Amino acid sequence: MNSVYAIVIGILLGIMIFALKTGVGCGFSNIRRRDVLIVAASYFVISVILGGLIGLVDQSRLDLITSMGMTLHVVVALLLIGAGIYTQKKWLCGHDVSKRTFLFISVPCPVCLTALFVSCMILASALGWSGFRIGALVGFVFFFTVVFSSWIFRKMQRTPEDLGAVMMFLGIFYLLGSMLVPAYIKSKQTVYSGSGSEIDLIPLLLMGFVVGCGYAIHTLKVKKNEYL
């Protein structure tokens, strides 16, 4: 029973982390409270729908979904980085576009939907509840976390420039994850098979280093323009 509780708590904490990402987008942008509730409510409805699909989706299809995870990470990462740079540049030029660009971080993306569906499947197998009941639990946790975290972030009085910085940071994080995770899995398989080389890691690490340097240079330029 203790292991079941640990699984449930771990899954719910993971869901809260995804919800915090949505809360950042809602809290750092200049959208209305009604819009925050609409975004949070959409996640609740989606979670209930995904929970209802648990018994209808074959377990073998899960491998296909997870195999697409890295590709989806790359697409989402590039969109976040581009939207973050656009948000910051427009804000420095006197235009607030956060009411539109926040969608890139707050609206359900394929990565988040996949994580929600997998979470519902694991919770259903651990608790033995019906799919709709699991979906309602996941949706409630997501809804509450989004509303509460966005309220906290609004109290911090952050600007759309901060939203752009967070979006770029998350985009780089997703991009590095999509590169390093497959390389790590490949290196572990190489160790177990006793053949192959780890030289393939070098281009990935160099690419990650270049991306990180580009982000750092861009941030320094932005800070420099603030003082001029």
Short mmCIF file of C-alpha atoms in Angstrom, two decimals:
data_model
loop_
_atom_site.label_atom_id
_atom_site.label_comp_id
_atom_site.label_asym_id
_atom_site.label_seq_id
_atom_site.Cartn_x
_atom_site.Cartn_y
_atom_site.Cartn_z
CA MET A 1 0.00 0.00 0.00
CA ASN A 2 2.88 2.37 0.73
CA SER A 3 4.23 1.90 -2.79
CA VAL A 4 0.81 2.79 -4.22
CA TYR A 5 0.73 6.00 -2.22
CA ALA A 6 4.25 6.84 -3.40
CA ILE A 7 3.26 6.31 -7.03
CA VAL A 8 0.13 8.44 -6.68
CA ILE A 9 1.98 11.28 -4.93
CA GLY A 10 4.79 11.21 -7.48
CA ILE A 11 2.38 11.32 -10.42
CA LEU A 12 0.36 14.16 -8.91
CA LEU A 13 3.54 16.15 -8.20
CA GLY A 14 4.57 15.68 -11.83
CA ILE A 15 1.17 16.95 -12.95
CA MET A 16 1.59 19.99 -10.70
CA ILE A 17 4.93 20.77 -12.36
CA PHE A 18 3.27 20.80 -15.79
CA ALA A 19 0.51 22.97 -14.33
CA LEU A 20 3.11 25.40 -12.96
CA LYS A 21 4.36 25.90 -16.52
CA THR A 22 0.86 26.91 -17.53
CA GLY A 23 0.56 29.10 -14.43
CA VAL A 24 3.74 30.94 -15.38
CA GLY A 25 2.32 31.78 -18.79
CA CYS A 26 -0.94 33.02 -17.30
CA GLY A 27 0.68 34.86 -14.40
CA PHE A 28 3.45 36.62 -16.31
CA SER A 29 1.18 37.78 -19.14
CA ASN A 30 -1.38 40.58 -19.07
CA ILE A 31 -4.48 38.46 -19.60
CA ARG A 32 -7.73 38.72 -17.70
CA ARG A 33 -8.69 36.47 -14.80
CA ARG A 34 -11.51 35.06 -16.89
CA ASP A 35 -8.98 33.90 -19.46
CA VAL A 36 -6.98 32.17 -16.72
CA LEU A 37 -10.09 30.30 -15.62
CA ILE A 38 -10.83 29.33 -19.23
CA VAL A 39 -7.32 27.89 -19.67
CA ALA A 40 -7.51 26.02 -16.36
CA ALA A 41 -11.01 24.71 -17.14
CA SER A 42 -9.85 23.49 -20.55
CA TYR A 43 -7.22 21.33 -18.86
CA PHE A 44 -9.89 19.92 -16.55
CA VAL A 45 -12.12 18.97 -19.48
CA ILE A 46 -9.19 17.50 -21.43
CA SER A 47 -8.12 15.44 -18.41
CA VAL A 48 -11.61 13.98 -18.03
CA ILE A 49 -11.68 13.12 -21.75
CA LEU A 50 -8.25 11.51 -21.59
CA GLY A 51 -9.33 9.55 -18.53
CA GLY A 52 -12.34 8.25 -20.42
CA LEU A 53 -10.08 7.08 -23.25
CA ILE A 54 -7.99 4.83 -20.98
CA GLY A 55 -10.10 1.75 -21.60
CA LEU A 56 -10.45 2.48 -25.32
CA VAL A 57 -6.76 2.89 -26.22
CA ASP A 58 -4.68 -0.26 -26.59
CA GLN A 59 -1.58 -0.47 -24.41
CA SER A 60 0.50 -1.28 -27.49
CA ARG A 61 -0.27 2.17 -28.88
CA LEU A 62 1.52 3.70 -25.90
CA ASP A 63 4.91 2.76 -27.36
CA LEU A 64 4.08 4.70 -30.52
CA ILE A 65 3.06 7.74 -28.49
CA THR A 66 6.19 7.71 -26.35
CA SER A 67 8.44 7.17 -29.39
CA MET A 68 7.17 10.49 -30.77
CA GLY A 69 8.01 12.26 -27.52
CA MET A 70 11.49 13.46 -28.51
CA THR A 71 10.27 14.84 -31.84
CA LEU A 72 7.46 16.69 -30.09
CA HIS A 73 9.97 18.06 -27.58
CA VAL A 74 12.04 19.57 -30.39
CA VAL A 75 9.02 21.20 -32.04
CA VAL A 76 7.73 22.63 -28.77
CA ALA A 77 11.24 23.82 -27.82
CA LEU A 78 11.69 25.75 -31.06
CA LEU A 79 8.26 27.34 -30.75
CA LEU A 80 8.96 28.41 -27.16
CA ILE A 81 12.34 29.91 -28.02
CA GLY A 82 10.94 31.81 -31.00
CA ALA A 83 7.91 33.07 -29.07
CA GLY A 84 10.12 34.10 -26.13
CA ILE A 85 12.46 36.16 -28.32
CA TYR A 86 9.49 37.75 -30.10
CA THR A 87 7.80 38.63 -26.78
CA GLN A 88 10.92 40.28 -25.37
CA LYS A 89 11.72 42.26 -28.51
CA LYS A 90 8.17 43.56 -28.84
CA TRP A 91 8.08 44.54 -25.15
CA LEU A 92 11.37 46.47 -25.48
CA CYS A 93 9.85 48.27 -28.48
CA GLY A 94 6.84 49.29 -26.39
CA HIS A 95 4.38 46.63 -27.56
CA ASP A 96 2.79 44.01 -25.30
CA VAL A 97 2.12 40.81 -27.21
CA SER A 98 1.95 38.56 -24.13
CA LYS A 99 -1.82 38.20 -24.52
CA ARG A 100 -1.11 36.12 -27.63
CA THR A 101 2.33 34.61 -27.06
CA PHE A 102 1.42 33.20 -23.65
CA LEU A 103 -0.52 30.56 -25.56
CA PHE A 104 2.76 28.90 -26.55
CA ILE A 105 3.47 28.07 -22.90
CA SER A 106 -0.03 27.78 -21.44
CA VAL A 107 -2.18 26.09 -24.09
CA PRO A 108 -2.09 22.25 -24.04
CA CYS A 109 0.75 21.02 -26.24
CA PRO A 110 1.34 17.45 -27.50
CA VAL A 111 4.01 16.89 -24.85
CA CYS A 112 1.69 17.94 -22.04
CA LEU A 113 -1.24 15.94 -23.41
CA THR A 114 0.94 12.83 -23.67
CA ALA A 115 2.11 13.31 -20.08
CA LEU A 116 -1.48 13.73 -18.87
CA PHE A 117 -2.62 10.59 -20.68
CA VAL A 118 0.26 8.50 -19.34
CA SER A 119 -0.38 9.88 -15.84
CA CYS A 120 -4.04 8.89 -16.06
CA MET A 121 -3.10 5.37 -17.17
CA ILE A 122 -0.62 4.90 -14.32
CA LEU A 123 -3.04 6.26 -11.72
CA ALA A 124 -5.85 4.06 -13.03
CA SER A 125 -3.70 0.94 -12.73
CA ALA A 126 -2.44 1.96 -9.28
CA LEU A 127 -5.77 2.98 -7.74
CA GLY A 128 -8.14 0.76 -9.71
CA TRP A 129 -10.54 3.64 -10.31
CA SER A 130 -12.62 4.26 -13.41
CA GLY A 131 -11.14 6.36 -16.19
CA PHE A 132 -13.49 9.30 -15.73
CA ARG A 133 -12.84 9.37 -12.00
CA ILE A 134 -9.08 9.40 -12.61
CA GLY A 135 -9.50 12.14 -15.21
CA ALA A 136 -11.51 14.24 -12.78
CA LEU A 137 -8.78 13.86 -10.13
CA VAL A 138 -6.02 14.84 -12.55
CA GLY A 139 -8.10 17.70 -13.95
CA PHE A 140 -8.87 19.07 -10.48
CA VAL A 141 -5.18 19.02 -9.49
CA PHE A 142 -4.25 20.75 -12.75
CA PHE A 143 -7.06 23.32 -12.45
CA PHE A 144 -6.24 24.23 -8.84
CA THR A 145 -2.49 24.47 -9.50
CA VAL A 146 -2.93 26.69 -12.56
CA VAL A 147 -5.30 29.10 -10.80
CA PHE A 148 -3.29 29.28 -7.57
CA SER A 149 0.14 29.57 -9.22
CA SER A 150 -1.01 32.22 -11.70
CA TRP A 151 -2.39 34.24 -8.76
CA ILE A 152 0.97 33.97 -6.97
CA PHE A 153 2.91 34.97 -10.08
CA ARG A 154 0.64 37.98 -10.61
CA LYS A 155 1.47 39.13 -7.09
CA MET A 156 5.15 39.12 -8.12
CA GLN A 157 4.30 41.79 -10.74
CA ARG A 158 6.40 40.30 -13.51
CA THR A 159 6.49 41.84 -16.99
CA PRO A 160 6.13 40.23 -20.44
CA GLU A 161 9.92 40.50 -20.68
CA ASP A 162 10.15 37.96 -17.85
CA LEU A 163 7.64 35.79 -19.69
CA GLY A 164 9.87 35.81 -22.75
CA ALA A 165 12.89 34.83 -20.65
CA VAL A 166 11.01 31.92 -19.08
CA MET A 167 9.80 30.73 -22.47
CA MET A 168 13.34 30.76 -23.87
CA PHE A 169 14.66 28.95 -20.80
CA LEU A 170 12.02 26.23 -21.08
CA GLY A 171 12.63 25.97 -24.81
CA ILE A 172 16.35 25.42 -24.28
CA PHE A 173 15.59 22.93 -21.51
CA TYR A 174 13.28 20.96 -23.82
CA LEU A 175 15.82 21.12 -26.64
CA LEU A 176 18.68 19.86 -24.50
CA GLY A 177 16.47 17.12 -23.11
CA SER A 178 15.49 15.95 -26.57
CA MET A 179 19.18 15.68 -27.50
CA LEU A 180 20.74 14.29 -24.34
CA VAL A 181 18.12 11.73 -23.32
CA PRO A 182 18.39 9.63 -26.52
CA ALA A 183 22.18 9.92 -26.36
CA TYR A 184 22.16 8.69 -22.76
CA ILE A 185 19.90 5.77 -23.63
CA LYS A 186 22.14 4.90 -26.57
CA SER A 187 25.25 5.03 -24.39
CA LYS A 188 23.63 2.71 -21.84
CA GLN A 189 22.73 0.27 -24.58
CA THR A 190 26.30 0.44 -25.84
CA VAL A 191 27.63 -0.42 -22.40
CA TYR A 192 25.34 -3.42 -22.10
CA SER A 193 26.07 -4.67 -25.61
CA GLY A 194 29.83 -4.18 -25.23
CA SER A 195 30.20 -2.49 -28.60
CA GLY A 196 29.92 0.95 -30.14
CA SER A 197 31.36 4.32 -29.27
CA GLU A 198 30.38 7.30 -27.17
CA ILE A 199 31.77 9.81 -29.69
CA ASP A 200 28.18 10.45 -30.85
CA LEU A 201 27.65 12.41 -27.64
CA ILE A 202 30.14 15.10 -28.68
CA PRO A 203 28.06 16.75 -31.47
CA LEU A 204 25.02 16.80 -29.20
CA LEU A 205 26.93 18.41 -26.35
CA LEU A 206 28.48 20.98 -28.73
CA MET A 207 25.05 21.84 -30.10
CA GLY A 208 23.70 22.27 -26.58
CA PHE A 209 26.69 24.48 -25.72
CA VAL A 210 26.07 26.67 -28.78
CA VAL A 211 22.39 27.06 -27.90
CA GLY A 212 23.27 27.97 -24.32
CA CYS A 213 25.83 30.54 -25.47
CA GLY A 214 23.32 32.07 -27.86
CA TYR A 215 20.79 32.44 -25.08
CA ALA A 216 23.38 34.00 -22.77
CA ILE A 217 24.50 36.51 -25.43
CA HIS A 218 20.90 37.48 -26.16
CA THR A 219 20.20 38.01 -22.45
CA LEU A 220 23.28 40.20 -22.05
CA LYS A 221 22.23 42.33 -25.02
CA VAL A 222 18.77 42.79 -23.54
CA LYS A 223 20.20 43.82 -20.17
CA LYS A 224 22.61 46.20 -21.87
CA ASN A 225 19.78 47.92 -23.73
CA GLU A 226 17.97 48.44 -20.43
CA TYR A 227 20.81 50.51 -19.04
CA LEU A 228 21.31 52.59 -22.20
#
